[in-house]
CSV table of C-alpha atoms in Angstrom, one decimal:
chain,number,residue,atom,x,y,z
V,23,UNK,CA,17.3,-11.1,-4.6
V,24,UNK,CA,15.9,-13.9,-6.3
V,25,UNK,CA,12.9,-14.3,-8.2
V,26,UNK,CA,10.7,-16.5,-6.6
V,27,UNK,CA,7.5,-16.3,-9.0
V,28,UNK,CA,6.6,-19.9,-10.0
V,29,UNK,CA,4.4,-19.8,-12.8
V,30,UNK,CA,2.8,-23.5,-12.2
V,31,UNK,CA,2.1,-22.3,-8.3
V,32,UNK,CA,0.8,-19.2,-9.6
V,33,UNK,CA,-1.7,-20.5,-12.0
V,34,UNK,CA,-3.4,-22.3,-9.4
V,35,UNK,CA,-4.4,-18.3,-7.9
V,36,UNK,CA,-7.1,-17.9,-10.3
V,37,UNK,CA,-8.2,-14.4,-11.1
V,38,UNK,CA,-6.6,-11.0,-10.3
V,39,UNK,CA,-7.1,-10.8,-6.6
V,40,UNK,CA,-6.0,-14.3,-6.1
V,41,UNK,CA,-2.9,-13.6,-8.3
V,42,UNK,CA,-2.5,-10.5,-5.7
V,43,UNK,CA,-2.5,-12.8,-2.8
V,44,UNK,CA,0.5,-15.3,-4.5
V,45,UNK,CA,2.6,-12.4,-5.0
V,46,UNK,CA,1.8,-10.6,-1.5
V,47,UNK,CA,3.0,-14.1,0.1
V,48,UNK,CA,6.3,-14.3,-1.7
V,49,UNK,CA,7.2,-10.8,-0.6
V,50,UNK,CA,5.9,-11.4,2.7
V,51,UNK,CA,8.2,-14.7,2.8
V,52,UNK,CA,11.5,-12.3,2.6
V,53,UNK,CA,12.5,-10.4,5.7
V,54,UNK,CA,15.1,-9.1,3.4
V,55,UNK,CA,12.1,-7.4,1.4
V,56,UNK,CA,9.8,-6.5,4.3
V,57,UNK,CA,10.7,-5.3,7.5
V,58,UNK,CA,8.5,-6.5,10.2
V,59,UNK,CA,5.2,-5.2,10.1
V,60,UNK,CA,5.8,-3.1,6.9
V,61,UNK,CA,4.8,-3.4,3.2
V,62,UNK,CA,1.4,-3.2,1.6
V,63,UNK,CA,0.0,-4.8,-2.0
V,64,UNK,CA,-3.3,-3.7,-3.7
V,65,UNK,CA,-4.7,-5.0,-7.2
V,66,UNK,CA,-7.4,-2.9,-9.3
V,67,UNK,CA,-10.7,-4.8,-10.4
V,68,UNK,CA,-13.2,-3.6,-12.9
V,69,UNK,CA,-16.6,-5.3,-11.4
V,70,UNK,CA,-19.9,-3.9,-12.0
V,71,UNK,CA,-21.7,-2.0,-8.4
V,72,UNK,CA,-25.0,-2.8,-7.2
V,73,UNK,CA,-26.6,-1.7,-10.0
V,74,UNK,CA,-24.6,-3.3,-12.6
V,75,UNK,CA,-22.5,-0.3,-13.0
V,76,UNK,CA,-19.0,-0.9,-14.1
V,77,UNK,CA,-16.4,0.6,-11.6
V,78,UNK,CA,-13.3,-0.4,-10.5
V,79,UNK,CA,-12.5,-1.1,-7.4
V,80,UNK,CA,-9.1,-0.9,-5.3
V,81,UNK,CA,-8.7,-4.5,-3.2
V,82,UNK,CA,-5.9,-3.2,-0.8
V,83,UNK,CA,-4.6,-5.5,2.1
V,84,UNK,CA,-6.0,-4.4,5.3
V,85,UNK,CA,-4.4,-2.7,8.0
V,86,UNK,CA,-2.8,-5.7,10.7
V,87,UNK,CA,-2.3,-8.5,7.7
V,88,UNK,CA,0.8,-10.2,7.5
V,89,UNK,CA,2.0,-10.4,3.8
V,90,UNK,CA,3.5,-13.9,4.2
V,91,UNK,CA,-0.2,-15.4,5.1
V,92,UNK,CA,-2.5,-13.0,3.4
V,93,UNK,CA,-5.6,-14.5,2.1
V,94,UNK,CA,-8.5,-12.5,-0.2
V,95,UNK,CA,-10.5,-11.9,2.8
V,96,UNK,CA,-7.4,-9.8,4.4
V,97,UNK,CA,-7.7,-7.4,1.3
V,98,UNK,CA,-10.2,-4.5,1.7
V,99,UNK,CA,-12.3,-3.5,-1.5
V,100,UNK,CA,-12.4,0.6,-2.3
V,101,UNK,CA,-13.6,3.1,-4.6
V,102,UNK,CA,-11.0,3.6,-6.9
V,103,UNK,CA,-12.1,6.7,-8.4
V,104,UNK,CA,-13.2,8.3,-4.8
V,105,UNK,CA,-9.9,7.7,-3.6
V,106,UNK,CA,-8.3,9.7,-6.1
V,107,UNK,CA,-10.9,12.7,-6.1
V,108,UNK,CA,-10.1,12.7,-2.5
V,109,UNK,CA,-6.3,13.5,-3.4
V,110,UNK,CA,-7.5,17.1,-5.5
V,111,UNK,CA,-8.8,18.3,-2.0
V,112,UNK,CA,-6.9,20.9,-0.8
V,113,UNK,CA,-6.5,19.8,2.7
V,114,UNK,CA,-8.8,17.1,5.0
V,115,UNK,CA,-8.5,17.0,8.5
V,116,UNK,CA,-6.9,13.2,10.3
V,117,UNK,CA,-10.7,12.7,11.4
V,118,UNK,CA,-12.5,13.7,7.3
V,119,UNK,CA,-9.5,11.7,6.0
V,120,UNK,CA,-10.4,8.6,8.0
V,121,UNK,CA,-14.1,9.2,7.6
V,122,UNK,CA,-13.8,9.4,4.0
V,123,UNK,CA,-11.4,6.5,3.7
V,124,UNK,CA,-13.5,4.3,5.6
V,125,UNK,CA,-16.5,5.2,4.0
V,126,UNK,CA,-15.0,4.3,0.5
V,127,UNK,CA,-15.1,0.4,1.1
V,128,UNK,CA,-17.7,-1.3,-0.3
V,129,UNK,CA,-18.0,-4.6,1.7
V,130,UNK,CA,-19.1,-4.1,5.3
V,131,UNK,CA,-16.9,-7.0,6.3
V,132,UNK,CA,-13.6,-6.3,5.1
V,133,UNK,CA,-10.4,-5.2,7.5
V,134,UNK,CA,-9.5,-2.1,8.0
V,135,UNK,CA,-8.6,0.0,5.0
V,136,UNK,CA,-4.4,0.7,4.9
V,137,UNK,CA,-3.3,4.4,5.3
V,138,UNK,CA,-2.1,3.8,2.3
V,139,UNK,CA,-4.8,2.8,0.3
V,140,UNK,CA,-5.0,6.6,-1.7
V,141,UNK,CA,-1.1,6.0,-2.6
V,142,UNK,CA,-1.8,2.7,-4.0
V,143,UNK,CA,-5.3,4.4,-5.6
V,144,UNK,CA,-3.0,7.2,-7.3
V,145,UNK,CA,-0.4,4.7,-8.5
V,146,UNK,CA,-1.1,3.9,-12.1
V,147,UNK,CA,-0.3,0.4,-12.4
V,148,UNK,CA,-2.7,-3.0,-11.9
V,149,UNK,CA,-0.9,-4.3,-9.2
V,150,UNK,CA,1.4,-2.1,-6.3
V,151,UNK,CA,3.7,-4.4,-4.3
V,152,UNK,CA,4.9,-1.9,-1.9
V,153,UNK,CA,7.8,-3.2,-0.1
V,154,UNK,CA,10.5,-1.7,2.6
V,155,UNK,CA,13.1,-3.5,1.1
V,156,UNK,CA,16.9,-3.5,3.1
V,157,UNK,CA,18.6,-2.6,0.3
V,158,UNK,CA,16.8,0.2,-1.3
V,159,UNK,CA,16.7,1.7,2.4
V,160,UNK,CA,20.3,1.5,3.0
V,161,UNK,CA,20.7,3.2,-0.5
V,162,UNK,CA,17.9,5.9,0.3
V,163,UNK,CA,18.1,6.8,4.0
V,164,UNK,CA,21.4,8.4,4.1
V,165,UNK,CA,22.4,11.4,3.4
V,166,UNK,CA,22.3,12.7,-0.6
V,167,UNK,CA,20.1,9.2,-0.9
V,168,UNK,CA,17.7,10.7,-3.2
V,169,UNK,CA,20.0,11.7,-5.7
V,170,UNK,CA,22.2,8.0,-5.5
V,171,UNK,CA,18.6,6.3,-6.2
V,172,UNK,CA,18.4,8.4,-8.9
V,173,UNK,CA,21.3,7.7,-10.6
V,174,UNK,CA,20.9,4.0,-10.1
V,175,UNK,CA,17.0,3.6,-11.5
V,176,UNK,CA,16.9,7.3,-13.6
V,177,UNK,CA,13.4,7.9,-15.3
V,178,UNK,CA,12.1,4.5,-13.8
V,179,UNK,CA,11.2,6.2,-10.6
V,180,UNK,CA,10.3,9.2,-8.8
V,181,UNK,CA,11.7,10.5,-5.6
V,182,UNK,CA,9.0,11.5,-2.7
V,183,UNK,CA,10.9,13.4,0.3
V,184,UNK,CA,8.9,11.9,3.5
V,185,UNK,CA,5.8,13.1,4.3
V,186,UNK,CA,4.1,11.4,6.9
V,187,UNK,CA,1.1,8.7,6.3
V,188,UNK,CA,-2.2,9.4,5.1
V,189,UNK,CA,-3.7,12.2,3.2
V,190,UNK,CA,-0.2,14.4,3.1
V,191,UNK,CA,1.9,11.5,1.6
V,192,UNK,CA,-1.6,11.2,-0.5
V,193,UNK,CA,-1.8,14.8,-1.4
V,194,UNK,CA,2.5,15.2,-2.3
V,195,UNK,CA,2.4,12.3,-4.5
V,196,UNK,CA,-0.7,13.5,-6.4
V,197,UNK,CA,1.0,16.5,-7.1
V,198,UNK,CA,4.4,15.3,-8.0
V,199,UNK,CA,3.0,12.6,-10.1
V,200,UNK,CA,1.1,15.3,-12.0
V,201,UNK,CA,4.5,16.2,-13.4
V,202,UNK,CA,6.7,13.7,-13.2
V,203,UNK,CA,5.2,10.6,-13.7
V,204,UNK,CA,5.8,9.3,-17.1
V,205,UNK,CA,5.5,6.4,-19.4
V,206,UNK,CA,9.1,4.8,-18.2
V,207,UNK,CA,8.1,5.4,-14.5
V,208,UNK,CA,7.5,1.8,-12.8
């Protein structure tokens, strides 16, 4: 894999989202880093609510956008801090979760909010490019995967058995994390 970040391209995406979109595009551009259909990217903004507040906010692309074409409108804008309250629930029903999930974007018009939008709110970094790239899969999806991924990134990474989408994959991580996540995780 080649890095394909071009800093004079890049400087012409002006501000954090916009920055979000050049790098959603050059993952999107690699079939080798995103299987049809898959991969998601999100950015966190501090901008002030309604009533001048400050809050930050989750811009996550929106369920059906294609990461090769993504444009700011394709990202959906969310409550950072609900998000991750939502993960110390106990349980939530499909139908709460997707209530709750919905109700945490602030723009009326934005796309649908991903089903992963409370991984990428849990996720401590800025910016979560979130890729199903071949060669981590082929490393990862056979038997005793877990442990050969651990040997080749160590500390850098945590290992999350499969859960399926939404709040469970939500809920798992937020508990792992709370113990393993560390300062050399990335």
């Amino acid at each position: 894999m080649q890095n394909q970040w071009n800093h004079a391209t890049a400087a012409a995406f002006a501000g954090d989202l916009a920055q979000c979109v050049y790098a959603s595009r050059l993952l999107g551009a690699d079939p080798a880093l995103v299987l049809h259909g898959g991969g998601n990217t999100s950015v966190k903004i501090e901008q002030p609510d309604i009533f001048g507040q400050p809050q930050t906010l989750l811009y996550v692309k929106g369920s059906g956008s294609d990461l090769a074409t993504v444009e700011a409108k394709d990202f959906a804008p969310v409550r950072l801090d609900y998000l991750r309250r939502l993960t110390t629930l106990a349980t939530l029903s499909d139908q709460q979760w997707l209530n709750e999930l919905r109700g945490s974007v602030v723009d009326a018009s934005a796309p649908p909010v991903s089903v992963e939008a409370m991984l990428h709110a849990l996720l401590p970094a800025k910016y979560v490019l979130h890729s199903h790239a071949d060669a981590v899969l082929a490393i990862t999806n056979t038997p005793g995967g877990s442990e050969r991924i651990r040997e080749i990134y160590g500390d850098a990474l945590i290992v999350v058995p499969y859960v399926r989408p939404g709040f469970p994959v939500a809920k798992r991580c937020a508990n792992i994390f709370a113990t393993e996540l560390t300062a050399e995780t990335r």
